[in-house]
Amino acid sequence: LLAKKAVEAGLTVAPYIKTSLSPGSGVVTYYLRESGVIPPLTQLGFDVVGYGCMTCIGNSGPLDDSIVDAIDK
């Protein structure tokens, strides 16, 4: 609900902030989708990247291209 209010207020996430969402299970994603929470989360950049211990242990999806380039150099 906070994400919905943030979108309504025109708030955005700074581009240097990595956002992700890793619900505990697919059932939780279903609940979020059915309650209408997923669209505002997605609009803010919080896409589902996996389930369970993903984000909290660093498995939060692909790195930004600029970070990959810096690592490659």
Short mmCIF file of N, CA and C in Angstrom, two decimals:
data_model
loop_
_atom_site.label_atom_id
_atom_site.label_comp_id
_atom_site.label_asym_id
_atom_site.label_seq_id
_atom_site.Cartn_x
_atom_site.Cartn_y
_atom_site.Cartn_z
N LEU A 1 0.81 -1.19 0.00
CA LEU A 1 0.00 0.00 0.00
C LEU A 1 0.86 1.26 0.00
N LEU A 2 2.00 1.18 0.65
CA LEU A 2 2.91 2.33 0.66
C LEU A 2 3.42 2.61 -0.76
N ALA A 3 3.71 1.55 -1.51
CA ALA A 3 4.17 1.73 -2.90
C ALA A 3 3.10 2.41 -3.73
N LYS A 4 1.85 2.03 -3.53
CA LYS A 4 0.75 2.65 -4.27
C LYS A 4 0.68 4.15 -3.96
N LYS A 5 0.79 4.50 -2.69
CA LYS A 5 0.76 5.90 -2.28
C LYS A 5 1.96 6.66 -2.83
N ALA A 6 3.12 6.01 -2.87
CA ALA A 6 4.32 6.65 -3.40
C ALA A 6 4.15 6.97 -4.88
N VAL A 7 3.60 6.02 -5.64
CA VAL A 7 3.36 6.24 -7.07
C VAL A 7 2.35 7.36 -7.26
N GLU A 8 1.28 7.34 -6.47
CA GLU A 8 0.26 8.39 -6.57
C GLU A 8 0.85 9.77 -6.27
N ALA A 9 1.83 9.82 -5.38
CA ALA A 9 2.47 11.09 -5.01
C ALA A 9 3.56 11.50 -5.99
N GLY A 10 3.83 10.64 -6.98
CA GLY A 10 4.85 10.96 -7.97
C GLY A 10 6.27 10.68 -7.53
N LEU A 11 6.43 9.93 -6.44
CA LEU A 11 7.77 9.61 -5.96
C LEU A 11 8.41 8.55 -6.84
N THR A 12 9.72 8.59 -6.94
CA THR A 12 10.48 7.59 -7.69
C THR A 12 11.69 7.17 -6.86
N VAL A 13 12.31 6.09 -7.28
CA VAL A 13 13.51 5.60 -6.63
C VAL A 13 14.70 6.14 -7.41
N ALA A 14 15.69 6.64 -6.71
CA ALA A 14 16.89 7.17 -7.37
C ALA A 14 17.53 6.08 -8.22
N PRO A 15 18.07 6.42 -9.38
CA PRO A 15 18.61 5.41 -10.30
C PRO A 15 19.80 4.63 -9.75
N TYR A 16 20.48 5.16 -8.75
CA TYR A 16 21.63 4.45 -8.19
C TYR A 16 21.22 3.47 -7.08
N ILE A 17 19.93 3.38 -6.79
CA ILE A 17 19.43 2.43 -5.79
C ILE A 17 18.98 1.16 -6.50
N LYS A 18 19.53 0.02 -6.10
CA LYS A 18 19.14 -1.26 -6.68
C LYS A 18 17.89 -1.75 -5.96
N THR A 19 16.85 -2.01 -6.72
CA THR A 19 15.59 -2.45 -6.15
C THR A 19 15.29 -3.87 -6.58
N SER A 20 14.67 -4.63 -5.70
CA SER A 20 14.26 -6.00 -6.02
C SER A 20 13.20 -6.42 -5.01
N LEU A 21 12.52 -7.49 -5.35
CA LEU A 21 11.49 -8.02 -4.47
C LEU A 21 11.61 -9.54 -4.49
N SER A 22 11.76 -10.14 -3.33
CA SER A 22 11.85 -11.60 -3.26
C SER A 22 10.90 -12.12 -2.18
N PRO A 23 9.63 -12.31 -2.58
CA PRO A 23 8.64 -12.83 -1.63
C PRO A 23 9.02 -14.22 -1.14
N GLY A 24 8.41 -14.63 -0.07
CA GLY A 24 8.70 -15.94 0.51
C GLY A 24 8.29 -17.11 -0.36
N SER A 25 7.30 -16.91 -1.23
CA SER A 25 6.83 -18.00 -2.09
C SER A 25 6.00 -17.44 -3.23
N GLY A 26 5.69 -18.31 -4.18
CA GLY A 26 4.82 -17.93 -5.28
C GLY A 26 3.43 -17.57 -4.80
N VAL A 27 3.01 -18.18 -3.69
CA VAL A 27 1.69 -17.87 -3.13
C VAL A 27 1.64 -16.41 -2.69
N VAL A 28 2.72 -15.93 -2.09
CA VAL A 28 2.77 -14.53 -1.67
C VAL A 28 2.68 -13.62 -2.89
N THR A 29 3.36 -13.97 -3.98
CA THR A 29 3.26 -13.19 -5.21
C THR A 29 1.82 -13.16 -5.70
N TYR A 30 1.15 -14.30 -5.62
CA TYR A 30 -0.26 -14.37 -6.01
C TYR A 30 -1.10 -13.41 -5.16
N TYR A 31 -0.88 -13.44 -3.85
CA TYR A 31 -1.63 -12.54 -2.96
C TYR A 31 -1.36 -11.07 -3.30
N LEU A 32 -0.10 -10.75 -3.55
CA LEU A 32 0.27 -9.37 -3.90
C LEU A 32 -0.38 -8.96 -5.22
N ARG A 33 -0.37 -9.88 -6.19
CA ARG A 33 -0.97 -9.58 -7.49
C ARG A 33 -2.47 -9.38 -7.36
N GLU A 34 -3.13 -10.28 -6.65
CA GLU A 34 -4.58 -10.22 -6.48
C GLU A 34 -5.02 -8.98 -5.70
N SER A 35 -4.17 -8.51 -4.81
CA SER A 35 -4.53 -7.32 -4.02
C SER A 35 -4.16 -6.02 -4.73
N GLY A 36 -3.56 -6.13 -5.93
CA GLY A 36 -3.23 -4.95 -6.70
C GLY A 36 -1.94 -4.25 -6.30
N VAL A 37 -1.11 -4.94 -5.54
CA VAL A 37 0.11 -4.32 -5.04
C VAL A 37 1.28 -4.43 -6.04
N ILE A 38 1.28 -5.46 -6.87
CA ILE A 38 2.40 -5.67 -7.80
C ILE A 38 2.61 -4.50 -8.78
N PRO A 39 1.55 -3.97 -9.43
CA PRO A 39 1.80 -2.88 -10.40
C PRO A 39 2.54 -1.67 -9.83
N PRO A 40 2.16 -1.13 -8.67
CA PRO A 40 2.93 0.01 -8.16
C PRO A 40 4.35 -0.37 -7.74
N LEU A 41 4.53 -1.58 -7.22
CA LEU A 41 5.88 -2.02 -6.88
C LEU A 41 6.74 -2.09 -8.14
N THR A 42 6.18 -2.66 -9.20
CA THR A 42 6.90 -2.75 -10.47
C THR A 42 7.22 -1.37 -11.02
N GLN A 43 6.28 -0.46 -10.92
CA GLN A 43 6.49 0.90 -11.41
C GLN A 43 7.65 1.58 -10.67
N LEU A 44 7.84 1.22 -9.41
CA LEU A 44 8.94 1.78 -8.62
C LEU A 44 10.25 1.01 -8.83
N GLY A 45 10.19 -0.09 -9.60
CA GLY A 45 11.39 -0.86 -9.88
C GLY A 45 11.55 -2.11 -9.05
N PHE A 46 10.57 -2.42 -8.23
CA PHE A 46 10.64 -3.60 -7.38
C PHE A 46 10.00 -4.79 -8.10
N ASP A 47 10.79 -5.43 -8.97
CA ASP A 47 10.32 -6.61 -9.69
C ASP A 47 10.66 -7.85 -8.89
N VAL A 48 9.85 -8.88 -9.04
CA VAL A 48 10.12 -10.16 -8.37
C VAL A 48 11.35 -10.77 -9.03
N VAL A 49 12.40 -11.01 -8.23
CA VAL A 49 13.65 -11.57 -8.75
C VAL A 49 13.84 -13.02 -8.33
N GLY A 50 13.01 -13.51 -7.46
CA GLY A 50 13.11 -14.88 -6.98
C GLY A 50 12.32 -15.03 -5.70
N TYR A 51 12.48 -16.16 -5.06
CA TYR A 51 11.70 -16.44 -3.85
C TYR A 51 12.61 -16.85 -2.71
N GLY A 52 12.19 -16.48 -1.52
CA GLY A 52 12.94 -16.83 -0.32
C GLY A 52 14.12 -15.90 -0.12
N CYS A 53 15.22 -16.47 0.33
CA CYS A 53 16.42 -15.68 0.64
C CYS A 53 17.16 -15.33 -0.64
N MET A 54 16.71 -14.28 -1.27
CA MET A 54 17.36 -13.81 -2.49
C MET A 54 18.04 -12.48 -2.22
N THR A 55 17.25 -11.46 -2.02
CA THR A 55 17.75 -10.10 -1.85
C THR A 55 18.63 -9.98 -0.62
N CYS A 56 18.23 -10.58 0.48
CA CYS A 56 18.97 -10.39 1.74
C CYS A 56 20.36 -11.02 1.71
N ILE A 57 20.61 -11.97 0.80
CA ILE A 57 21.94 -12.57 0.72
C ILE A 57 22.68 -12.14 -0.55
N GLY A 58 22.15 -11.14 -1.22
CA GLY A 58 22.84 -10.59 -2.38
C GLY A 58 22.45 -11.16 -3.72
N ASN A 59 21.54 -12.12 -3.75
CA ASN A 59 21.10 -12.71 -5.02
C ASN A 59 19.89 -11.95 -5.54
N SER A 60 20.11 -10.71 -5.91
CA SER A 60 18.97 -9.84 -6.25
C SER A 60 18.87 -9.51 -7.73
N GLY A 61 19.30 -10.41 -8.57
CA GLY A 61 19.17 -10.18 -10.00
C GLY A 61 20.45 -9.66 -10.61
N PRO A 62 20.38 -9.35 -11.89
CA PRO A 62 21.58 -8.92 -12.61
C PRO A 62 22.09 -7.56 -12.14
N LEU A 63 23.39 -7.40 -12.26
CA LEU A 63 24.01 -6.11 -11.93
C LEU A 63 23.77 -5.12 -13.06
N ASP A 64 23.77 -3.85 -12.72
CA ASP A 64 23.66 -2.79 -13.71
C ASP A 64 24.84 -2.88 -14.67
N ASP A 65 24.61 -2.58 -15.95
CA ASP A 65 25.67 -2.68 -16.97
C ASP A 65 26.91 -1.88 -16.60
N SER A 66 26.74 -0.71 -15.99
CA SER A 66 27.91 0.10 -15.62
C SER A 66 28.77 -0.60 -14.57
N ILE A 67 28.13 -1.36 -13.69
CA ILE A 67 28.88 -2.10 -12.67
C ILE A 67 29.62 -3.27 -13.31
N VAL A 68 28.96 -3.98 -14.22
CA VAL A 68 29.60 -5.08 -14.93
C VAL A 68 30.82 -4.57 -15.70
N ASP A 69 30.68 -3.43 -16.37
CA ASP A 69 31.79 -2.84 -17.11
C ASP A 69 32.96 -2.50 -16.19
N ALA A 70 32.66 -1.95 -15.02
CA ALA A 70 33.71 -1.60 -14.06
C ALA A 70 34.43 -2.85 -13.56
N ILE A 71 33.69 -3.93 -13.35
CA ILE A 71 34.30 -5.19 -12.90
C ILE A 71 35.19 -5.76 -13.99
N ASP A 72 34.72 -5.70 -15.24
CA ASP A 72 35.48 -6.24 -16.36
C ASP A 72 36.79 -5.50 -16.60
N LYS A 73 36.82 -4.21 -16.25
CA LYS A 73 38.04 -3.41 -16.45
C LYS A 73 39.03 -3.76 -15.38
#
